[in-house]
PDB file of C-alpha atoms in Angstrom:
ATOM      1  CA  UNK A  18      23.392 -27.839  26.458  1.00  0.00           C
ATOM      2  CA  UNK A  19      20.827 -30.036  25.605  1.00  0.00           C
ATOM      3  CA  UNK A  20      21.786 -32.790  23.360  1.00  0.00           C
ATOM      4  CA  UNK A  21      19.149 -34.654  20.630  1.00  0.00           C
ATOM      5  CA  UNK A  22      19.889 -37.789  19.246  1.00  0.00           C
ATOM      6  CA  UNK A  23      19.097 -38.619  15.780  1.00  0.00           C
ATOM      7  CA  UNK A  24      19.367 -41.789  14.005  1.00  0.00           C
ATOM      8  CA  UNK A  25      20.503 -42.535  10.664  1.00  0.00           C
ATOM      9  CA  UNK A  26      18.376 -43.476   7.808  1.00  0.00           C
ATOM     10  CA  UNK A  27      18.743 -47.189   6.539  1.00  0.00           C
ATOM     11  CA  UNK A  28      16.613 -50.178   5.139  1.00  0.00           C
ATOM     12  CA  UNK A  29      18.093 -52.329   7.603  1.00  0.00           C
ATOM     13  CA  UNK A  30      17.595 -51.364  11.398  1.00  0.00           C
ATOM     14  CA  UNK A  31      20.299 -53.032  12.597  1.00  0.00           C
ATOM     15  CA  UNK A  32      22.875 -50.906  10.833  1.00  0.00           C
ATOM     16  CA  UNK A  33      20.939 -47.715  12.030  1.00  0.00           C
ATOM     17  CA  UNK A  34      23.353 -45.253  14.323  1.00  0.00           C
ATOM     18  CA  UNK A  35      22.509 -43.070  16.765  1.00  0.00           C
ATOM     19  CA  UNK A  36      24.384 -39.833  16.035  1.00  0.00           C
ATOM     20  CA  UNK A  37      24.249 -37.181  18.928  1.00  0.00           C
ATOM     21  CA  UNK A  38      23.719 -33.227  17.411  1.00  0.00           C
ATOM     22  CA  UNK A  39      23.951 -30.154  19.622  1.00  0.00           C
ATOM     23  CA  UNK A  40      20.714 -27.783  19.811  1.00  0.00           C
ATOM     24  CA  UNK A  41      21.709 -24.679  17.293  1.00  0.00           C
ATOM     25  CA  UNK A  42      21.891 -21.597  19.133  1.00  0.00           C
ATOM     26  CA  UNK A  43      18.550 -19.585  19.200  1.00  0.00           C
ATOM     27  CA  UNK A  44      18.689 -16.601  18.479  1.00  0.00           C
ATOM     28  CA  UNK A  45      16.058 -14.210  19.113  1.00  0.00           C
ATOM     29  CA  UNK A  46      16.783 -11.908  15.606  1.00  0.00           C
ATOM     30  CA  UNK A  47      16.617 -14.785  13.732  1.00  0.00           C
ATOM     31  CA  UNK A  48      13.794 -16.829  14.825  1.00  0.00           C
ATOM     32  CA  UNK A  49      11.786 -13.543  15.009  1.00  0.00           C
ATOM     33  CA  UNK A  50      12.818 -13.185  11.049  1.00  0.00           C
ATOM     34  CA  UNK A  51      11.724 -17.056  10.101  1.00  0.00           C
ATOM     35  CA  UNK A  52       8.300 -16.276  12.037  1.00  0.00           C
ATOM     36  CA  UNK A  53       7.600 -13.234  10.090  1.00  0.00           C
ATOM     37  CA  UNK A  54       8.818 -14.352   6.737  1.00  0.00           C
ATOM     38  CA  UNK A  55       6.715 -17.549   7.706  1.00  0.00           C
ATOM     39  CA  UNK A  56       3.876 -15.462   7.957  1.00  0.00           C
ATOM     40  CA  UNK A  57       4.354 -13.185   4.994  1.00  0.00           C
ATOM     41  CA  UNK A  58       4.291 -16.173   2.908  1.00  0.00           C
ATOM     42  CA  UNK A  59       1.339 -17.476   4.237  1.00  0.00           C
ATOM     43  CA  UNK A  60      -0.834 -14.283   3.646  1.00  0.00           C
ATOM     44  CA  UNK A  61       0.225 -13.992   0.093  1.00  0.00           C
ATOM     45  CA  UNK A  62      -0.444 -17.359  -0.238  1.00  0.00           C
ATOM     46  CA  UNK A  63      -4.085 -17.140   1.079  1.00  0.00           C
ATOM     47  CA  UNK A  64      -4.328 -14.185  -1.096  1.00  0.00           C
ATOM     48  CA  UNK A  65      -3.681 -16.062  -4.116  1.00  0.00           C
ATOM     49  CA  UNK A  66      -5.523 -19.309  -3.462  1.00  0.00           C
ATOM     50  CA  UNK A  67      -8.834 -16.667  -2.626  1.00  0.00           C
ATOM     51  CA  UNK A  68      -8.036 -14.628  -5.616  1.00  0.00           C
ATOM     52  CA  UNK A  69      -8.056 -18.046  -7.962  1.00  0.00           C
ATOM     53  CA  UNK A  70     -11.450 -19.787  -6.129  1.00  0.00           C
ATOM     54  CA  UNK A  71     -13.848 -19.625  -9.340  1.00  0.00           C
ATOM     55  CA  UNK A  72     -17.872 -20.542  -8.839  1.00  0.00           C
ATOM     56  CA  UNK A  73     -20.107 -22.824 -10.687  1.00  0.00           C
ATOM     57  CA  UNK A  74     -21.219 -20.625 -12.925  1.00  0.00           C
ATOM     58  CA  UNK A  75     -17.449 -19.746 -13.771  1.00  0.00           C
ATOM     59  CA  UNK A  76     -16.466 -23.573 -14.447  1.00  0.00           C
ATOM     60  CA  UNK A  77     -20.022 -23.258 -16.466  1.00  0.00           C
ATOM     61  CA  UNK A  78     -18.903 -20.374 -18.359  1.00  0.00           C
ATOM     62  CA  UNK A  79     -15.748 -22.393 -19.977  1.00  0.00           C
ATOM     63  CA  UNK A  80     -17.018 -25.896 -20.313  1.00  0.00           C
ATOM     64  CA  UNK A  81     -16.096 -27.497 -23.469  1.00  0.00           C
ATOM     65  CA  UNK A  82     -18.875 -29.698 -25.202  1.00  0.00           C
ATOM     66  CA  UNK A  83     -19.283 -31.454 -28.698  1.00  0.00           C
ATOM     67  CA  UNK A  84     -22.039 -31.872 -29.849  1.00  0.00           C
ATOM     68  CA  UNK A  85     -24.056 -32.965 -26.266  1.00  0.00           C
ATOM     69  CA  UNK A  86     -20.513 -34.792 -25.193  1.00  0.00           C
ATOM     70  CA  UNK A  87     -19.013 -32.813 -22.012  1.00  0.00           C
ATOM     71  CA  UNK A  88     -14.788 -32.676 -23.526  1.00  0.00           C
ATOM     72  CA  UNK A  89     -13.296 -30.573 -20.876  1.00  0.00           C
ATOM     73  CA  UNK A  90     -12.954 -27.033 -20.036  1.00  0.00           C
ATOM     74  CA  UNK A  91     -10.714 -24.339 -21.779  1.00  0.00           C
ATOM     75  CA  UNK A  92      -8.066 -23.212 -20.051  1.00  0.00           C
ATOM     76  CA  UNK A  93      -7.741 -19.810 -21.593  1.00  0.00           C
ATOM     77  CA  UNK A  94     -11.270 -18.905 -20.254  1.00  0.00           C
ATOM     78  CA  UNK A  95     -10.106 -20.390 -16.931  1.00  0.00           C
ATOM     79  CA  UNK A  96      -6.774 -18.347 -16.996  1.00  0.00           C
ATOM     80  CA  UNK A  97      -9.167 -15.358 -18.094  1.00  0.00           C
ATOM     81  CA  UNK A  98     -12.217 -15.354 -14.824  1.00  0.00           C
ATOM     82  CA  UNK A  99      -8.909 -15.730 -12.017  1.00  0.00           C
ATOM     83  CA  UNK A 100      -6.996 -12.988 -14.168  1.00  0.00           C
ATOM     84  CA  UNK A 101     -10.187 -10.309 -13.747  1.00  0.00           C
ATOM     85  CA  UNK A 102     -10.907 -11.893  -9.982  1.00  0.00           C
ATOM     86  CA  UNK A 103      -7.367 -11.376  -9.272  1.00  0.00           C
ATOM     87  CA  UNK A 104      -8.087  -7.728 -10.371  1.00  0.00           C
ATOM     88  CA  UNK A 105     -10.688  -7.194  -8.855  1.00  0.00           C
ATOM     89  CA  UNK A 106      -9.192  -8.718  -5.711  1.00  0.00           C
ATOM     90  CA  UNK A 107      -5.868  -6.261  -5.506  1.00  0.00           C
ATOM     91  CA  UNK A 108      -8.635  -3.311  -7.033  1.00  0.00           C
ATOM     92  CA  UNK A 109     -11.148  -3.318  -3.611  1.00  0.00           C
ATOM     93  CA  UNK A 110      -8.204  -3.834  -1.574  1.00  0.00           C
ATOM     94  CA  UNK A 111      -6.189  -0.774  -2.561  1.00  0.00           C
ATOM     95  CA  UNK A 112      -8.581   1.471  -3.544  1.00  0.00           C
ATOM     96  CA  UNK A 113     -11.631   1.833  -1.768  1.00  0.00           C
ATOM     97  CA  UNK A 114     -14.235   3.872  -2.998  1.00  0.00           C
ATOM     98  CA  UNK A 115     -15.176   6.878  -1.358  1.00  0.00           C
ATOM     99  CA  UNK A 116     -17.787   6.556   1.046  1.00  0.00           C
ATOM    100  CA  UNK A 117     -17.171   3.148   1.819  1.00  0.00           C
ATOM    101  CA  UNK A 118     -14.847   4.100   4.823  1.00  0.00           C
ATOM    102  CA  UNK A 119     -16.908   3.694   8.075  1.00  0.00           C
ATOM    103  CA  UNK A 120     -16.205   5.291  11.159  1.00  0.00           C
ATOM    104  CA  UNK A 121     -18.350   5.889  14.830  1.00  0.00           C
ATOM    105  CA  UNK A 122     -17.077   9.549  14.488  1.00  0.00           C
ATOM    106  CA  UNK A 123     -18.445  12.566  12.205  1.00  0.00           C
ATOM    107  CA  UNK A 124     -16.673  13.021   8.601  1.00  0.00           C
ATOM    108  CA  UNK A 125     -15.616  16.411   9.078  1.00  0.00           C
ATOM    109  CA  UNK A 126     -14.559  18.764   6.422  1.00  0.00           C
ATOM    110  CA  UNK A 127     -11.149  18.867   5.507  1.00  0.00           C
ATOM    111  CA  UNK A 128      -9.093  22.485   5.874  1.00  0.00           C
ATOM    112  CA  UNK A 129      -8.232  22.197   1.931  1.00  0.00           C
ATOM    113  CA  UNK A 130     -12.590  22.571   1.508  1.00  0.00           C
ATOM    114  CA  UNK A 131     -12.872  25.991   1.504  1.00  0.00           C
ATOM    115  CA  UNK A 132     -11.339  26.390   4.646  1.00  0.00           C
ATOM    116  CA  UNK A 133     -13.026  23.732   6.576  1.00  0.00           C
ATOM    117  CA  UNK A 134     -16.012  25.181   5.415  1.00  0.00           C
ATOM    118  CA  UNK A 135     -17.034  22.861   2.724  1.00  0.00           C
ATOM    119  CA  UNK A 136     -18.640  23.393  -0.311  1.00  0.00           C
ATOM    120  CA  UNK A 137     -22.405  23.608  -0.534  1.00  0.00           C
ATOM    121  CA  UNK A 138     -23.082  22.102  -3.591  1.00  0.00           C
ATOM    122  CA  UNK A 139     -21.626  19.177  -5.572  1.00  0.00           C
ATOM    123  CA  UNK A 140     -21.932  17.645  -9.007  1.00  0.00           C
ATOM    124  CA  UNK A 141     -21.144  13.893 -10.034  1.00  0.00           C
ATOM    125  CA  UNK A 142     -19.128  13.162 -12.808  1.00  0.00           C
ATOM    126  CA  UNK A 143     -21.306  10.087 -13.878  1.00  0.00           C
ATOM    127  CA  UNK A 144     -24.188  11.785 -14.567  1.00  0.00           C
ATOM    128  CA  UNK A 145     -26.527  11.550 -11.499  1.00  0.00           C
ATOM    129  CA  UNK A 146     -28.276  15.308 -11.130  1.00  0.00           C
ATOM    130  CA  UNK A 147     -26.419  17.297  -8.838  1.00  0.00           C
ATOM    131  CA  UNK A 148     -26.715  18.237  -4.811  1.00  0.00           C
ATOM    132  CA  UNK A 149     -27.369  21.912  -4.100  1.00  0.00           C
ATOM    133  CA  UNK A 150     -28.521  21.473  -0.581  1.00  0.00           C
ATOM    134  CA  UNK A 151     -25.659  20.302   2.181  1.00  0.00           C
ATOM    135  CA  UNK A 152     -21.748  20.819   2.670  1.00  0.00           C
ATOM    136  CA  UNK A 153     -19.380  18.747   1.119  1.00  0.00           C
ATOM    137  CA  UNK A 154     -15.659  17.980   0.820  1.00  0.00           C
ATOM    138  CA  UNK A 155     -15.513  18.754  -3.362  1.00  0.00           C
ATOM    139  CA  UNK A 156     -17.666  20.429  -5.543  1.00  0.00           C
ATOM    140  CA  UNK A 157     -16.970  17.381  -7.943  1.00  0.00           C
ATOM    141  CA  UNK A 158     -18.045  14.007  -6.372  1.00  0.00           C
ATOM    142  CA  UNK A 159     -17.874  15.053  -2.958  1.00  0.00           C
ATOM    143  CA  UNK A 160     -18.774  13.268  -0.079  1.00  0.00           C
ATOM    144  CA  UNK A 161     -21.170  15.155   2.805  1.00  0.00           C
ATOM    145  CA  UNK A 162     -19.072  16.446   5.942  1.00  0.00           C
ATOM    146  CA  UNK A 163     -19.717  18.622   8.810  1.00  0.00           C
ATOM    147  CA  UNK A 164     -17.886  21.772   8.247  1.00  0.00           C
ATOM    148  CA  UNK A 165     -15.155  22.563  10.629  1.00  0.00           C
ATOM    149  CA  UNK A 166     -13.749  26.074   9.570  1.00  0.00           C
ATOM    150  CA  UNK A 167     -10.006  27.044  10.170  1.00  0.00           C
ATOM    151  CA  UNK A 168     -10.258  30.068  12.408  1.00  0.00           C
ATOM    152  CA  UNK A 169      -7.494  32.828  12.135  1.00  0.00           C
ATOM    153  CA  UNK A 170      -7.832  35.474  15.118  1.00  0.00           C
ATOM    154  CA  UNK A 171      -4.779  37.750  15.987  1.00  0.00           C
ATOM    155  CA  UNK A 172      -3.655  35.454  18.140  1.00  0.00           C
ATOM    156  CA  UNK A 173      -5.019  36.705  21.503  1.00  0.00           C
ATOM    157  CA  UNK A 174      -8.087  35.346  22.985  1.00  0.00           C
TER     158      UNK A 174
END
């Protein structure tokens, strides 16, 4: 057992003891626990000092001035730009867009469009003039796929 010696804390070093402490047991659960925990913390902690980083242009924004004199910036307007970053922030994380997913293979159409078949037209709900030409995965904002139909035989070959 190995044995680490630690000395007392005093303002004068001669009255400073050495006091011997055994090595805690390590055990593997519970160092495996403080690591992870360790690093949970850190990444929400990186997430919130990113999410709170403001620009120039944001300090600009909520500078303070009277008359030409520079007084400070408000803190409500502060508290306001890293409330919508923040926002923004958890927004692109959790809910991508569609079509912003990138991938080496082929989007292929899902069974639930038309079979695997897709659908050969689609119209956008934010007013851009509809696709008539192609297959896609909705006929409301869908995104183009390759169609990939469901086949049902008799079960022989």
């Amino acid at each position: 057992m190995t044995v680490f010696k630690r000395y007392s804390v005093s303002r004068n070093p001669k009255q400073a003891k050495a006091v011997a402490l055994e090595k805690p047991a390590s055990n593997p659960l519970f160092l495996f626990l403080l690591l992870l925990g360790a690093m949970m913390a850190f990444i929400s902690l990186s997430h919130t000092v990113q999410a709170q980083e403001l620009s120039r242009a944001d300090y600009a924004q909520c500078a303070v001035y009277e008359g030409r004199e520079f007084i400070g910036y408000d803190s409500v307007c502060l508290a306001e730009k890293r409330a919508a970053i923040r926002y923004l922030d958890r927004s692109s994380r959790h809910h991508q867009p569609r079509g912003h997913q990138y991938s080496s293979q082929p989007y292929r159409c899902p069974h639930w469009a038309n079979g695997g078949r897709g659908y050969n037209a689609t119209f956008f709900a934010d007013g851009r003039p509809p696709i008539y030409a192609g297959t896609f995965d909705a006929t409301l904002n869908g995104r183009p796929c390759l169609t990939n139909p469901n086949y049902v035989g008799s079960g022989y070959y």
